[in-house]
Short mmCIF file of C-alpha atoms in Angstrom, two decimals:
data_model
loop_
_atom_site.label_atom_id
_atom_site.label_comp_id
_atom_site.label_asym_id
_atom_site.label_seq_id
_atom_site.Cartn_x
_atom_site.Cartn_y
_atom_site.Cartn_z
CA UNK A 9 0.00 0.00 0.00
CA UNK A 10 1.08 3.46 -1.07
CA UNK A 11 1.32 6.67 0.90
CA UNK A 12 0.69 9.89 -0.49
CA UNK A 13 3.23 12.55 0.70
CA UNK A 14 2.12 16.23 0.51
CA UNK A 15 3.38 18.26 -1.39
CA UNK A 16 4.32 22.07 -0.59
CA UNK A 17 0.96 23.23 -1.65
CA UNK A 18 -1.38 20.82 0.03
CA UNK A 19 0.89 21.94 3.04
CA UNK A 20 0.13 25.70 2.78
CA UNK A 21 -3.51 25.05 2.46
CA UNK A 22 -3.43 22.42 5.36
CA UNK A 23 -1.64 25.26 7.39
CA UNK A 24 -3.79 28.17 5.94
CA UNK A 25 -6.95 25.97 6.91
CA UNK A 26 -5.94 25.66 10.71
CA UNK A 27 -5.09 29.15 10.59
CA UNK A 28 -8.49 30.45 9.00
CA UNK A 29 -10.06 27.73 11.52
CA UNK A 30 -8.75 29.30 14.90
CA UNK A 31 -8.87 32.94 13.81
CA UNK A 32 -13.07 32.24 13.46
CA UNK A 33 -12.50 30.75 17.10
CA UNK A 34 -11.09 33.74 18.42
CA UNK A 35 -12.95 36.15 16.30
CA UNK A 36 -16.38 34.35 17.87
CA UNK A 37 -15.34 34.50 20.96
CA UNK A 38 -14.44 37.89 20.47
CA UNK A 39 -17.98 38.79 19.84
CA UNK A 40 -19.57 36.26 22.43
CA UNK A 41 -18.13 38.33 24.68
CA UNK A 42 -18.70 42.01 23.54
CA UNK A 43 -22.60 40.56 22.98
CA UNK A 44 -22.09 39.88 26.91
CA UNK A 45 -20.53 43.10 27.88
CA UNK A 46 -23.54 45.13 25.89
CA UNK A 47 -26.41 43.28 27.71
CA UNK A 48 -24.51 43.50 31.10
CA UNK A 49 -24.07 47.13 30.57
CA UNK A 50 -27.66 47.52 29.34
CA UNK A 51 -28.49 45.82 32.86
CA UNK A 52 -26.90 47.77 34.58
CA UNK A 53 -28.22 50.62 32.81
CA UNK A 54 -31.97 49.44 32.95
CA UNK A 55 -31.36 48.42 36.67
CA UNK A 56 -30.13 52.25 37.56
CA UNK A 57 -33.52 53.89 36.27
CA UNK A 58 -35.25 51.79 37.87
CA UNK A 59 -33.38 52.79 41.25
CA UNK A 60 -34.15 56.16 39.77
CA UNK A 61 -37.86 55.90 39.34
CA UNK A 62 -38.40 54.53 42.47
CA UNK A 63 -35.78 56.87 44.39
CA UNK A 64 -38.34 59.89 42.19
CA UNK A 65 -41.12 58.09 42.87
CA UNK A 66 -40.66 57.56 46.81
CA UNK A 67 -39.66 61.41 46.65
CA UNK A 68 -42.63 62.91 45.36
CA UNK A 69 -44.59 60.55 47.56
CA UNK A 70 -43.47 62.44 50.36
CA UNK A 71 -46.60 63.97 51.78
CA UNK A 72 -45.94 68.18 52.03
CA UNK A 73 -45.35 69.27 55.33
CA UNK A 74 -43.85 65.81 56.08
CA UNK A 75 -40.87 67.91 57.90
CA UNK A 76 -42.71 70.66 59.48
CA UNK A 77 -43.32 70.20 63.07
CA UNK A 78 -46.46 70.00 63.75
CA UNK A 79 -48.13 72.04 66.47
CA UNK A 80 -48.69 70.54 70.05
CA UNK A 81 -51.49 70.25 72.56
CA UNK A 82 -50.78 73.02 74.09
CA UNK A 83 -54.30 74.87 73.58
CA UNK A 84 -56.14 71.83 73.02
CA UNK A 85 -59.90 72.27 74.25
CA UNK A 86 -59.10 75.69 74.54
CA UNK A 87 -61.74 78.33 72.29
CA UNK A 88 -60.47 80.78 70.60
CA UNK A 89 -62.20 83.88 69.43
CA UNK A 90 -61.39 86.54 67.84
CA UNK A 91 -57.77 85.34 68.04
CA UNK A 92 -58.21 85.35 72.25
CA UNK A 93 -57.67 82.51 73.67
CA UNK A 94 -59.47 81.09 76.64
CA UNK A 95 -62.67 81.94 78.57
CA UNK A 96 -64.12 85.06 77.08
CA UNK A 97 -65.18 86.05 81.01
CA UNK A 98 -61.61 85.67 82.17
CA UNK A 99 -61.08 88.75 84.49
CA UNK A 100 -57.67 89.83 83.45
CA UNK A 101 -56.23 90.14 79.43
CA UNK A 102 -52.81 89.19 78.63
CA UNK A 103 -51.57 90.25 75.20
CA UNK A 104 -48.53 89.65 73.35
CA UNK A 105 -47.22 91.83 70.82
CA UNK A 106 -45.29 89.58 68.79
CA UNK A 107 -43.89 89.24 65.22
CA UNK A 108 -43.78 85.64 63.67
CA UNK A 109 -40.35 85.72 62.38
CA UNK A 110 -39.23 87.01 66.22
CA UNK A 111 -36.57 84.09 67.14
CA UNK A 112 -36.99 85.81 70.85
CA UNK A 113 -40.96 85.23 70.52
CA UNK A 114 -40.53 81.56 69.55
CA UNK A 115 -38.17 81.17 72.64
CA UNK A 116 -41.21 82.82 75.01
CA UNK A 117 -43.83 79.94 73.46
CA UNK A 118 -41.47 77.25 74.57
CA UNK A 119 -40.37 78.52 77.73
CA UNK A 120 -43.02 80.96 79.33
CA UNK A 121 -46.36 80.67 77.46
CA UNK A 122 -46.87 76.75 78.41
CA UNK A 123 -46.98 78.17 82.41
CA UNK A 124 -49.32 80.63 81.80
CA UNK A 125 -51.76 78.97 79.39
CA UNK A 126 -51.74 75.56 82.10
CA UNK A 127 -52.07 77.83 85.41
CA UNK A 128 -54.47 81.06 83.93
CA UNK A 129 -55.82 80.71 80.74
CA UNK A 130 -57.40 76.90 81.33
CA UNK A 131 -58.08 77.74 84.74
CA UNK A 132 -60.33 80.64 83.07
CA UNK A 133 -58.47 83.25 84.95
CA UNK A 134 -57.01 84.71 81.95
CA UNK A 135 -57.16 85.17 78.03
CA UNK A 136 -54.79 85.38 76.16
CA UNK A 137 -54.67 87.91 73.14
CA UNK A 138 -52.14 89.04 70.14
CA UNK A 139 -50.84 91.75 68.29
CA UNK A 140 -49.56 90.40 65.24
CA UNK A 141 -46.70 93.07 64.04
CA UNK A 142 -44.36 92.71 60.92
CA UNK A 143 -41.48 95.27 61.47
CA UNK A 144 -39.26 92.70 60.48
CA UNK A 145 -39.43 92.59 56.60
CA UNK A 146 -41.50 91.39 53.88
CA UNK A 147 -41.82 87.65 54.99
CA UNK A 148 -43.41 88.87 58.62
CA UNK A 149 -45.75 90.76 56.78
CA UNK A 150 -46.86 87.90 54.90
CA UNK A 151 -47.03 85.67 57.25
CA UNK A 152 -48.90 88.11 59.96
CA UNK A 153 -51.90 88.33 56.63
CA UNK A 154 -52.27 84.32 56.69
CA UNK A 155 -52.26 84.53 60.57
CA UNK A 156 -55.33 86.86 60.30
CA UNK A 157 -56.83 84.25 58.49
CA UNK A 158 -56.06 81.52 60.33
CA UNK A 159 -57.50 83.70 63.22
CA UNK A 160 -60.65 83.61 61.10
CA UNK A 161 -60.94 79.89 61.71
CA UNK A 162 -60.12 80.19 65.47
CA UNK A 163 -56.66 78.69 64.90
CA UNK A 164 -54.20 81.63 65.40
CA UNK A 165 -52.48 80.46 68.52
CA UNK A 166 -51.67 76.72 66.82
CA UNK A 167 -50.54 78.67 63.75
CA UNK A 168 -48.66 80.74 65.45
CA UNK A 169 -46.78 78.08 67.36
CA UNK A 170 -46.47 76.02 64.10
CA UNK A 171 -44.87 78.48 62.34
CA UNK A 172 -42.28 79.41 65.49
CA UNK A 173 -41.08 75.54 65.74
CA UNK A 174 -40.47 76.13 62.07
CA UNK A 175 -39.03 79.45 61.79
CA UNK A 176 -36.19 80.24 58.72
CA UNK A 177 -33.63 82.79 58.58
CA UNK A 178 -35.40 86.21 58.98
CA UNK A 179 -36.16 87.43 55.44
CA UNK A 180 -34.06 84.79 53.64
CA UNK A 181 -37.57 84.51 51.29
CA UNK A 182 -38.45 81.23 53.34
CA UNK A 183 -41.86 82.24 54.23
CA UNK A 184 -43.67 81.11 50.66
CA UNK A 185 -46.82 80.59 49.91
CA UNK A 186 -45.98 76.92 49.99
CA UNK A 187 -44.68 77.03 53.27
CA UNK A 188 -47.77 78.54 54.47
CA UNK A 189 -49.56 76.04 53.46
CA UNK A 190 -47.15 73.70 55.01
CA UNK A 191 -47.37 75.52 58.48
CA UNK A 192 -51.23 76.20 58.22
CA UNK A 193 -52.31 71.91 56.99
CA UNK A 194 -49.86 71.36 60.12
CA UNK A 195 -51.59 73.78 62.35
CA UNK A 196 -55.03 72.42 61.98
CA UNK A 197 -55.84 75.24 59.78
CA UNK A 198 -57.48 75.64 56.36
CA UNK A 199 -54.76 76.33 54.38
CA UNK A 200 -56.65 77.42 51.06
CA UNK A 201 -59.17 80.05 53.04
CA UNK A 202 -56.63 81.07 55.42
CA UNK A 203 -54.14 81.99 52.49
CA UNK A 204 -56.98 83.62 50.74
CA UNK A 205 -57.66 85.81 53.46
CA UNK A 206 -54.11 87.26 52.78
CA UNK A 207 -54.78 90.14 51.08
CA UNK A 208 -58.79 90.83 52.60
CA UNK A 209 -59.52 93.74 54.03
CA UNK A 210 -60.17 91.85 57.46
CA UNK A 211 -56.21 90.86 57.54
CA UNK A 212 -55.29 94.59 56.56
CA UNK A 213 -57.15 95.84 59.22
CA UNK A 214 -55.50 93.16 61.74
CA UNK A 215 -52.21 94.53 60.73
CA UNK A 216 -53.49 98.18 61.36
CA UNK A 217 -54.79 97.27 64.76
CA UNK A 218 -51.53 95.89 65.50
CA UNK A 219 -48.98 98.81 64.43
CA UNK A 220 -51.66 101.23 66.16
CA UNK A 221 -51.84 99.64 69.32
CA UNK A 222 -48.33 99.41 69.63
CA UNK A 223 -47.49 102.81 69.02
CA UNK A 224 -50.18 103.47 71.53
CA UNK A 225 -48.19 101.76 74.06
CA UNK A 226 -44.88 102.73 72.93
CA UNK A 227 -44.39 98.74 72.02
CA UNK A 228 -40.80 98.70 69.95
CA UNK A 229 -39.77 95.54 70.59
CA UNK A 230 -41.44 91.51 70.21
CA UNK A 231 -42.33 89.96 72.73
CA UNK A 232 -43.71 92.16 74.60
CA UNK A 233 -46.50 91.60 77.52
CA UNK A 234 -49.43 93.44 78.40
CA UNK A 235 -51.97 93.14 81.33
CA UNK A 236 -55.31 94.76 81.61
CA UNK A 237 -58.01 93.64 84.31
CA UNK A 238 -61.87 93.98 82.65
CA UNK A 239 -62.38 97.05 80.20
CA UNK A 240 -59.26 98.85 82.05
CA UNK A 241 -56.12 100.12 80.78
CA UNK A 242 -53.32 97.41 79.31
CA UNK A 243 -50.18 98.28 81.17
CA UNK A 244 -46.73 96.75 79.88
CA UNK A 245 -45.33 93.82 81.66
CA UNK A 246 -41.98 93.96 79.64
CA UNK A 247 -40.68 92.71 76.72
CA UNK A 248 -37.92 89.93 75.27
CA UNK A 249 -38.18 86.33 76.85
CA UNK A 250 -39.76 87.42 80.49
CA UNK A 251 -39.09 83.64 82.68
CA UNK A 252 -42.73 82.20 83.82
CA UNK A 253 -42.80 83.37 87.76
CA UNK A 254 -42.23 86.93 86.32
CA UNK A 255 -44.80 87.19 84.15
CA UNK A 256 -47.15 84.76 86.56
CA UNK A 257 -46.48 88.11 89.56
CA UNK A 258 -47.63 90.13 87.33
CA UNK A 259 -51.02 88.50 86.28
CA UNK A 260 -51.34 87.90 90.35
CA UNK A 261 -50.58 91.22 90.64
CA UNK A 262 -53.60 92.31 88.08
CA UNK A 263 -56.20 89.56 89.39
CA UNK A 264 -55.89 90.95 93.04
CA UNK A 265 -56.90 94.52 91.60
#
């Protein structure tokens, strides 16, 4: 039997063959694994947005106000009318002169009105009143005009102490119409009517009582106290953060008129 030896040319094809042979190996693999590297980066890809969506989705799912601090019980069960809080019979009057934006006034509500509205005003010895001012800028203006309407609904006082426990920078722009709402939903208070009451006559006329009974009483300054037993005279207690026994002696003082 007879064997065939290659020649030169049957060699170079054999060789070329093997050759074409592994370079479609490599070039197949080359493209298995780009195919793999496209679909793992369109994963990845598809798997971020929808992080995304549901990082958006959880965000605007955030009910407004869910940061604002809500108002307390403080005057719970308490009526209010008229913005005065308390027994409308109470013998003796006790009215601050405040300004919302006043960091001084929200220090009073946390460490001197609580006293006073647990030991006089449910005890029906006194009511407690307000003078809304705005000397401080734009945003206390604003914010004094939906406070007049949140007095409308009987609901100054927990407005008021919403918006302290939430108080911004003084005229940074903070107090928005958005916030408002914010403070007002939080305060128990109609936010839509109250902020519609903004510009009404009856809030303009709050405003005016306010600047006129201050300058009456030479009030330049938030907080500021004043006592008055029945129809009589208010008389200035003093102003800035007065501590509880001081400003409880001087409501004694006034009840044993």
């Amino acid at each position: 039997m007879s064997t065939h030896a290659p020649t030169k040319r049957e060699l170079h094809e054999q060789r070329r063959a093997v050759r074409l042979a592994a370079e479609q190996a490599v070039a197949a693999k080359a493209v298995r694994r780009r195919r793999g590297w496209i679909l793992a980066a369109a994963a990845g890809v598809a798997a971020a947005a929808v992080v995304l969506a549901v990082a958006l989705t959880s965000s605007s799912d955030q009910p407004a106000g869910a940061h604002v601090t809500p108002a307390s019980s403080l005057f719970a069960g308490i009526p209010e009318h008229g913005g005065v809080l308390g027994d409308p019979k109470a013998p003796v009057t006790l009215t601050e002169y405040l300004d919302p934006q006043c960091p001084v006034c929200a220090q009073a509500a946390q460490s001197t009105l609580p006293t006073v509205v647990r030991d006089y005003v449910r005890t029906g010895k006194v009511k407690l009143a307000a003078r809304t001012l705005h000397f401080l800028g734009p945003d206390s203006v604003r914010a004094a005009e939906v406070a007049a309407g949140a007095e409308r609904q009987g609901r100054l006082w927990p407005f008021l102490e919403t918006f302290y426990a939430n108080q911004g920078e003084e005229n940074s722009g903070y107090v928005t119409d958005s916030f408002l709402r914010q403070i007002s939903t939080a305060a128990g208070v109609n936010a839509s009517a109250a902020l519609g009451q903004a510009d009404s006559a009856f809030a303009k006329g709050r405003l005016a009582r306010a600047n006129a009974d201050a300058s009456k009483l030479g009030v330049s300054s938030t907080p500021t106290f004043t006592v008055a037993r029945g129809n009589g005279a208010a008389r200035v207690v003093g102003s800035g953060v007065l501590d509880a026994p001081t400003l409880a002696a001087a409501i004694d003082r006034e009840l044993g008129r």
